[in-house]
Coordinates of C-alpha atoms and ligand atoms in Angstrom, one line a residue:
M147 CA 55.4 109.2 114.0
N148 CA 56.0 107.6 110.6
Q149 CA 59.2 105.7 109.7
T150 CA 60.9 108.7 108.3
E151 CA 60.3 110.5 111.4
I152 CA 61.5 107.7 113.6
L153 CA 64.7 107.4 111.7
K154 CA 65.3 111.1 112.1
K155 CA 64.8 110.8 115.9
I156 CA 67.2 107.7 116.0
E157 CA 69.8 109.8 114.1
K158 CA 69.5 112.5 116.7
L159 CA 69.6 110.1 119.5
T160 CA 72.6 108.3 118.1
R161 CA 74.4 111.5 117.8
E162 CA 73.6 112.4 121.5
Y163 CA 74.6 109.0 122.7
F164 CA 78.1 109.3 121.1
S165 CA 78.6 113.1 122.2
G166 CA 77.6 112.1 125.8
A167 CA 80.4 109.5 126.1
P168 CA 82.4 110.3 129.2
Q169 CA 86.1 111.3 128.6
P170 CA 88.0 109.9 131.6
E171 CA 91.0 111.9 133.0
F172 CA 94.4 110.4 132.1
V173 CA 96.4 109.5 135.1
P174 CA 100.0 108.7 134.2
G175 CA 101.1 105.3 135.4
K176 CA 97.5 104.3 136.1
T177 CA 95.4 104.8 133.0
V178 CA 95.9 102.2 130.3
I179 CA 97.2 103.4 126.9
P180 CA 95.8 100.7 124.7
L181 CA 97.1 99.4 121.4
S182 CA 94.2 100.7 119.5
V183 CA 91.0 102.7 120.2
C184 CA 87.6 102.6 118.4
S185 CA 87.6 104.9 115.3
Y186 CA 84.0 105.3 114.6
G187 CA 81.5 107.7 115.8
W188 CA 77.8 108.4 115.5
E189 CA 77.8 108.8 111.6
E190 CA 78.9 105.1 111.1
A191 CA 76.6 103.8 113.8
Y192 CA 73.6 105.6 112.5
E193 CA 74.4 104.7 108.8
A194 CA 74.7 101.0 110.0
I195 CA 71.4 101.2 111.9
E196 CA 69.7 102.8 109.0
S197 CA 70.8 99.7 106.8
I198 CA 69.4 97.3 109.4
L199 CA 66.1 99.1 110.0
T200 CA 65.5 99.4 106.2
T201 CA 66.5 95.8 105.8
W202 CA 69.0 96.7 103.1
V203 CA 71.7 94.6 104.7
T204 CA 73.4 92.6 102.0
M205 CA 76.2 94.0 99.8
G206 CA 74.5 97.0 98.0
R207 CA 74.8 100.6 97.2
K208 CA 76.7 101.6 100.5
V209 CA 79.5 99.0 99.8
K210 CA 79.6 100.3 96.2
A211 CA 79.9 103.9 97.4
F212 CA 82.7 102.9 99.8
E213 CA 84.5 101.1 97.0
E214 CA 84.4 104.1 94.7
M215 CA 85.7 106.5 97.5
V216 CA 88.5 103.9 98.2
A217 CA 89.4 103.8 94.4
R218 CA 89.5 107.6 94.2
Y219 CA 91.6 107.9 97.5
M220 CA 94.1 105.2 96.4
G221 CA 94.3 106.5 92.9
V222 CA 93.3 103.2 91.3
T223 CA 90.6 102.4 88.8
H224 CA 89.1 99.4 90.7
A225 CA 88.4 98.5 94.3
A226 CA 86.4 95.5 95.5
M227 CA 85.3 95.2 99.1
V228 CA 85.5 91.9 100.9
N229 CA 84.9 90.5 104.4
S230 CA 88.5 90.9 105.9
G231 CA 92.2 91.6 104.9
S232 CA 92.8 87.8 105.0
S233 CA 90.1 87.3 102.4
A234 CA 91.6 90.2 100.5
N235 CA 95.0 88.4 100.3
L236 CA 93.3 85.0 99.5
L237 CA 91.2 86.6 96.8
A238 CA 94.2 88.3 95.2
M239 CA 96.3 85.2 95.2
S240 CA 93.4 83.2 93.9
V241 CA 92.9 85.6 91.0
L242 CA 96.6 85.4 90.0
A243 CA 96.4 81.6 90.3
N244 CA 93.2 81.2 88.3
P245 CA 93.2 79.6 84.9
L246 CA 91.7 82.8 83.4
A247 CA 94.4 85.0 84.9
P248 CA 96.4 86.7 82.1
E249 CA 99.8 85.5 83.7
R250 CA 99.0 82.5 85.9
I251 CA 100.7 81.4 89.1
K252 CA 100.7 77.6 88.8
P253 CA 101.0 75.0 91.5
G254 CA 104.5 74.6 92.7
D255 CA 105.5 78.2 91.6
E256 CA 107.2 80.3 94.1
V257 CA 106.1 83.6 95.7
I258 CA 108.7 85.7 97.5
T259 CA 107.5 87.3 100.8
P260 CA 109.0 88.7 104.0
A261 CA 109.7 86.3 106.8
V262 CA 108.2 89.0 109.3
T263 CA 104.5 89.7 108.6
F264 CA 101.0 88.5 109.6
A265 CA 100.0 84.9 109.1
T266 CA 97.4 85.5 106.5
T267 CA 100.0 87.2 104.2
V268 CA 101.7 83.8 103.7
Y269 CA 98.8 81.3 104.1
P270 CA 97.0 82.3 100.8
I271 CA 100.2 81.5 98.8
I272 CA 99.9 77.9 100.2
Q273 CA 96.1 77.8 99.8
V274 CA 96.5 78.3 96.0
G275 CA 99.1 75.6 95.8
A276 CA 102.1 77.8 95.4
V277 CA 105.3 77.8 97.6
P278 CA 106.0 80.7 99.9
V279 CA 109.8 81.9 99.8
L280 CA 110.7 83.7 103.0
V281 CA 113.1 86.4 102.7
D282 CA 114.8 88.4 105.5
V283 CA 113.7 91.7 106.7
D284 CA 115.5 94.9 107.5
V285 CA 115.5 95.6 111.3
A286 CA 115.6 99.4 110.6
T287 CA 112.2 99.2 108.7
F288 CA 110.9 95.7 109.2
H289 CA 110.6 95.4 105.5
I290 CA 111.6 92.7 103.0
K291 CA 115.3 93.3 102.1
V292 CA 115.4 94.2 98.6
D293 CA 118.9 92.8 97.8
A294 CA 117.6 89.5 99.4
I295 CA 114.7 89.4 96.9
E296 CA 117.2 89.2 94.1
K297 CA 119.1 86.3 95.8
A298 CA 115.9 84.3 96.4
I299 CA 114.7 84.4 92.7
T300 CA 114.7 81.1 90.9
R301 CA 113.3 79.6 87.7
K302 CA 110.2 79.0 89.6
T303 CA 109.6 82.5 91.0
R304 CA 106.4 84.0 89.7
A305 CA 105.5 86.7 92.1
I306 CA 106.7 89.1 94.9
L307 CA 104.3 89.8 97.8
P308 CA 105.8 92.7 99.8
V309 CA 104.1 93.8 103.1
H310 CA 104.0 97.5 104.2
L311 CA 104.5 96.3 107.8
V312 CA 103.5 98.5 110.9
G313 CA 102.1 101.1 108.5
N314 CA 105.4 101.9 106.9
P315 CA 105.8 101.9 103.1
C316 CA 108.3 99.4 101.6
D317 CA 110.7 100.5 98.9
M318 CA 108.2 99.9 96.1
T319 CA 110.4 101.6 93.6
A320 CA 113.1 98.9 94.1
V321 CA 110.5 96.1 94.3
M322 CA 108.8 97.2 91.1
E323 CA 112.2 97.5 89.2
I324 CA 113.1 93.9 90.1
A325 CA 109.5 92.7 89.1
R326 CA 109.7 94.4 85.8
R327 CA 113.3 93.2 85.1
K328 CA 112.4 89.6 86.1
S329 CA 108.8 89.6 84.7
L330 CA 107.3 88.9 88.2
L331 CA 103.7 89.8 89.4
V332 CA 103.4 92.1 92.5
I333 CA 100.7 91.8 95.2
E334 CA 101.2 94.4 97.9
D335 CA 99.8 93.6 101.3
A336 CA 99.0 97.1 102.6
C337 CA 96.7 95.6 105.3
E338 CA 98.5 97.6 108.0
A339 CA 99.2 100.8 106.0
T340 CA 96.0 102.1 104.6
G341 CA 96.8 105.6 103.6
A342 CA 100.6 105.4 103.6
E343 CA 102.5 107.0 100.7
I344 CA 105.6 106.8 98.7
G345 CA 106.4 110.1 96.6
G346 CA 102.8 111.1 97.0
K347 CA 101.5 107.7 95.7
K348 CA 99.4 105.4 97.9
V349 CA 100.7 102.0 98.9
G350 CA 98.6 99.2 97.5
S351 CA 98.5 101.1 94.0
F352 CA 102.0 100.0 92.8
G353 CA 101.6 96.4 92.2
D354 CA 99.3 94.3 90.1
L355 CA 97.0 94.0 93.1
G356 CA 96.9 95.6 96.4
T357 CA 95.0 94.7 99.6
Y358 CA 93.9 96.5 102.7
S359 CA 92.2 95.6 106.2
F360 CA 89.5 97.4 108.0
F361 CA 89.5 95.3 111.1
F362 CA 88.4 97.1 114.2
T363 CA 91.9 97.8 115.3
H364 CA 93.2 99.2 112.1
H365 CA 93.5 102.7 110.9
I366 CA 89.9 102.9 109.8
T367 CA 87.3 100.3 110.5
T368 CA 84.3 98.5 108.9
I369 CA 84.3 96.2 112.0
E370 CA 85.6 93.4 109.9
G371 CA 86.5 94.1 106.2
G372 CA 89.0 94.4 103.5
M373 CA 89.6 95.7 100.0
V374 CA 91.3 94.5 96.9
V375 CA 92.5 97.2 94.5
T376 CA 93.9 97.1 90.9
G377 CA 94.5 99.2 87.9
N378 CA 94.1 96.2 85.6
D379 CA 90.6 95.7 84.0
D380 CA 90.9 91.9 83.4
L381 CA 92.2 91.3 87.0
A382 CA 89.3 93.5 88.4
E383 CA 86.8 91.2 86.6
L384 CA 88.2 88.2 88.1
V385 CA 88.4 89.7 91.6
K386 CA 84.6 90.4 91.2
S387 CA 83.7 87.0 90.0
L388 CA 85.9 85.1 92.5
R389 CA 84.6 87.3 95.5
V390 CA 81.2 85.9 94.9
F391 CA 81.0 82.1 93.9
G392 CA 82.5 82.7 90.5
W393 CA 79.1 83.9 89.3
I394 CA 78.6 86.7 86.7
R395 CA 76.3 89.2 88.4
D396 CA 79.0 91.9 88.9
L397 CA 80.7 91.5 85.7
R398 CA 80.9 94.3 83.0
N399 CA 80.0 92.0 80.1
K400 CA 77.5 89.8 82.0
D401 CA 74.8 90.0 79.3
E402 CA 77.3 88.8 76.6
I403 CA 78.3 85.9 78.8
A404 CA 74.9 84.9 79.7
G405 CA 74.0 84.9 76.0
K406 CA 76.4 81.9 75.5
Y407 CA 74.7 79.9 78.0
R408 CA 70.9 80.2 77.3
D409 CA 70.0 77.0 79.2
I410 CA 71.2 78.3 82.4
D411 CA 69.5 81.0 84.4
A412 CA 71.7 84.0 84.1
R413 CA 71.3 84.8 87.8
F414 CA 72.8 81.4 88.7
L415 CA 75.4 81.1 86.0
F416 CA 78.8 80.2 87.4
T417 CA 81.7 80.7 85.0
N418 CA 84.5 80.2 87.5
I419 CA 85.2 78.7 91.1
G420 CA 85.0 81.4 93.7
Y421 CA 84.3 82.1 97.4
N422 CA 81.8 83.9 99.3
F423 CA 83.9 86.9 100.6
R424 CA 81.0 89.5 100.3
P425 CA 81.0 92.2 103.0
T426 CA 77.6 93.3 104.5
E427 CA 76.1 96.6 103.7
V428 CA 76.6 97.4 107.5
S429 CA 80.4 97.4 106.8
G430 CA 79.9 99.4 103.7
A431 CA 77.9 102.0 105.8
F432 CA 80.9 102.2 108.3
G433 CA 83.5 102.5 105.4
M434 CA 81.6 105.4 103.7
H435 CA 82.2 107.5 106.8
Q436 CA 85.5 106.2 107.9
I437 CA 87.4 106.9 104.7
G438 CA 87.0 110.7 105.1
K439 CA 88.5 110.6 108.7
L440 CA 91.6 108.6 107.5
D441 CA 93.9 111.4 106.7
G442 CA 93.2 113.1 110.0
F443 CA 93.9 109.9 112.0
I444 CA 97.2 109.3 110.1
E445 CA 98.4 113.0 110.8
I446 CA 97.8 112.3 114.6
R447 CA 99.9 109.2 114.3
R448 CA 102.8 111.0 112.3
Q449 CA 102.9 113.7 114.9
N450 CA 103.1 111.2 117.8
A451 CA 105.8 109.2 115.9
R452 CA 107.8 112.4 115.4
Y453 CA 107.5 113.3 119.1
W454 CA 108.6 110.0 120.3
A455 CA 111.5 109.6 117.9
E456 CA 112.8 112.9 118.9
R457 CA 112.7 112.1 122.6
L458 CA 113.6 108.5 122.6
R459 CA 116.6 109.2 120.5
E460 CA 118.6 109.7 123.8
F461 CA 118.3 106.0 124.3
S462 CA 119.5 105.1 120.7
D463 CA 122.6 103.3 122.2
Y464 CA 120.1 100.7 123.4
L465 CA 117.0 101.1 121.1
V466 CA 116.5 101.2 117.4
I467 CA 114.6 104.5 116.8
Y468 CA 112.0 104.5 114.0
E469 CA 111.4 107.6 111.9
E470 CA 109.7 108.4 108.6
R471 CA 112.0 108.1 105.7
P472 CA 112.4 111.1 103.3
G473 CA 109.8 111.0 100.5
T474 CA 107.4 108.7 102.3
K475 CA 104.3 109.1 104.5
Y476 CA 104.1 106.5 107.2
A477 CA 100.8 105.4 108.4
W478 CA 102.2 104.2 111.8
Y479 CA 100.0 101.2 112.7
G480 CA 101.7 101.4 116.1
Y481 CA 105.0 102.7 117.5
P482 CA 107.8 100.0 117.2
V483 CA 110.7 99.6 119.5
T484 CA 113.8 97.3 118.9
V485 CA 116.0 96.5 121.8
R486 CA 119.8 96.3 120.6
T487 CA 121.8 93.4 121.8
E488 CA 124.2 95.8 123.5
A489 CA 121.4 96.9 125.8
P490 CA 122.0 96.0 129.5
F491 CA 118.3 94.9 129.8
T492 CA 116.1 92.5 128.0
R493 CA 113.1 93.2 125.7
E494 CA 110.9 91.4 128.4
E495 CA 112.1 93.7 131.2
L496 CA 111.3 96.7 129.2
R497 CA 108.0 95.4 128.1
N498 CA 107.0 94.3 131.6
F499 CA 108.0 97.7 133.1
L500 CA 105.8 99.6 130.4
G501 CA 103.0 97.2 131.0
S502 CA 103.2 97.8 134.7
R503 CA 102.7 101.6 133.9
G504 CA 99.6 100.7 131.7
L505 CA 101.2 100.9 128.3
E506 CA 100.1 98.0 126.3
T507 CA 102.6 96.3 123.9
R508 CA 102.6 93.4 121.5
P509 CA 105.0 91.5 119.2
I510 CA 105.5 92.7 115.6
F511 CA 102.4 90.8 114.2
A512 CA 103.1 87.0 113.7
G513 CA 106.8 87.7 114.2
N514 CA 109.2 85.5 112.2
I515 CA 106.6 83.3 110.5
D516 CA 109.4 80.7 109.9
E517 CA 109.1 79.9 113.7
Q518 CA 105.3 79.5 113.7
P519 CA 104.3 75.8 113.9
G520 CA 101.3 76.2 111.6
L521 CA 103.5 77.0 108.6
R522 CA 105.7 73.9 109.2
L523 CA 102.7 71.6 108.2
F524 CA 103.2 72.7 104.6
P525 CA 106.0 73.1 102.1
Y526 CA 107.8 76.4 102.0
R527 CA 111.2 77.6 101.3
K528 CA 113.5 80.1 103.2
S529 CA 116.1 82.2 101.4
G530 CA 119.2 82.0 103.9
D531 CA 118.9 81.8 107.7
L532 CA 116.7 84.8 108.2
P533 CA 118.9 86.2 111.2
D534 CA 117.3 89.5 111.2
A535 CA 113.7 88.1 111.2
R536 CA 114.8 86.0 114.3
F537 CA 116.2 89.0 115.7
V538 CA 112.9 90.9 115.3
Q539 CA 111.0 88.0 116.8
R540 CA 113.1 88.3 120.0
Q541 CA 114.0 91.9 120.2
S542 CA 111.1 94.0 118.8
F543 CA 107.7 95.0 119.9
F544 CA 105.2 97.9 119.4
F545 CA 103.0 100.0 121.5
G546 CA 99.7 101.9 120.4
N547 CA 100.0 104.9 118.1
H548 CA 96.5 106.2 117.3
Q549 CA 94.0 109.1 117.5
G550 CA 93.3 108.2 121.1
I551 CA 96.7 109.5 122.1
G552 CA 96.8 113.1 123.2
E553 CA 99.5 115.2 124.7
A554 CA 99.2 113.8 128.1
E555 CA 99.5 110.1 126.8
R556 CA 102.4 111.0 124.6
E557 CA 104.4 112.6 127.3
A558 CA 103.7 109.8 129.7
V559 CA 105.1 107.2 127.2
V560 CA 108.5 109.2 127.2
K561 CA 108.3 109.5 131.0
Y562 CA 108.0 105.6 131.3
F563 CA 111.0 105.0 129.1
R564 CA 113.0 107.6 131.1
E565 CA 111.9 105.9 134.4
F566 CA 112.9 102.5 133.1
M567 CA 116.4 103.7 131.8
A568 CA 117.0 105.5 135.2
G569 CA 116.4 102.2 137.0
V570 CA 118.7 100.4 134.6
K571 CA 121.5 102.9 135.4
K572 CA 121.2 102.3 139.0
R573 CA 121.7 98.6 138.7
Ligands
LIG44 C1 100.0 92.4 107.2 C2 98.6 91.9 107.4 N1 98.0 91.2 106.3 C3 96.8 90.6 106.5 C4 96.0 90.9 107.6 C5 94.7 90.4 107.8 O1 93.7 91.3 107.9 P1 92.4 90.8 108.7 O2 92.5 90.9 110.1 O3 91.4 92.0 108.3 O4 91.9 89.5 108.1 C6 96.6 91.6 108.7 C7 95.8 91.8 109.9 O5 96.1 92.5 110.9 C8 97.9 92.1 108.6 O6 98.6 92.7 109.6

């Protein structure tokens, strides 16, 4: 067999390997309902194997193809892949803090962001020498409170970094209106919300820069991976430069730039200070196949969420019920639950009961970041007391909502809540 024939055989075997995966029967109360499931199949696995066997493993045509697909899907002009969502956030902040940025965030400038988010939303603000300003969140959505943004603005404010937490789109119309009125930059952290929409427009495409994560547990995966998107040509050039060392290889006018530095080998000409955030071609290979599956995955999550919201509403005296807001499309990273203070049970009692039935749960990401010891090592400011962020830290959690959840699992979740509530009544 020649190499092409061997590849064909591997393709066939990879397909067979995945189609032969056993589908264990779901047993309510026994089978674990995990927070996330693997979202890739034989196509991604084979595409990755093909890269490895042919030794085309560093960032190349598959990464580029994936970037073009993401740009088209998100309705933006530029998309640059990186090795994680955290890198995407650090790259986005670094671009806006760079001396070549059209409107630069300078050391000591303030960036407004929600108090409830993931750690690496906030860290990059500090890493570029700016000061995070934590703003309270709305318990009904987990999003930054729009009126609290206005109150947090000072002479030092340069940017707003809203987060589409748990897959649910923030009120970007209001955020963009404030940003325009106050001349602020906007970086959207859409790492938990790939594919979510507001009025038919994808989250991540509203601000100056948007970021996504393709970590294994997210809506779609490239194992590890992330993306920075923008509609701004100048920012896109900085993204591409800072992504790889600050060199010129991926820049539009690289020949013109090289012409100015004839004593330096153009392949090793560094015109800025950057990182190595390159993804591998294996990640690009995954992405090329994952992006086409995204809408289908999100649709399953939306159906699950609708089903749960309708049935859990009977417990709305005790629980905050989360539903899609009109005019938006939620991507539902998970299905969140918040236990009201009036409830005659604690969040931990509910979580422990659900856990005993096999339903995995976890906190809302890093919770109230103001309470995390890591952040306290560095200067930051909080706008007000953040009572609702503290409430979410103590009263909220989420369980899995993904394409691995079928009818049986969906029904079982409701049954577990009903069993728990019946036990509470008998007390
Ligand atoms: C809101 C948010 N931002 C950033 C990240 C970082 O993404 P990654 O895990 O790909 O570094 C995450 C990760 O889950 C996240 O939830």
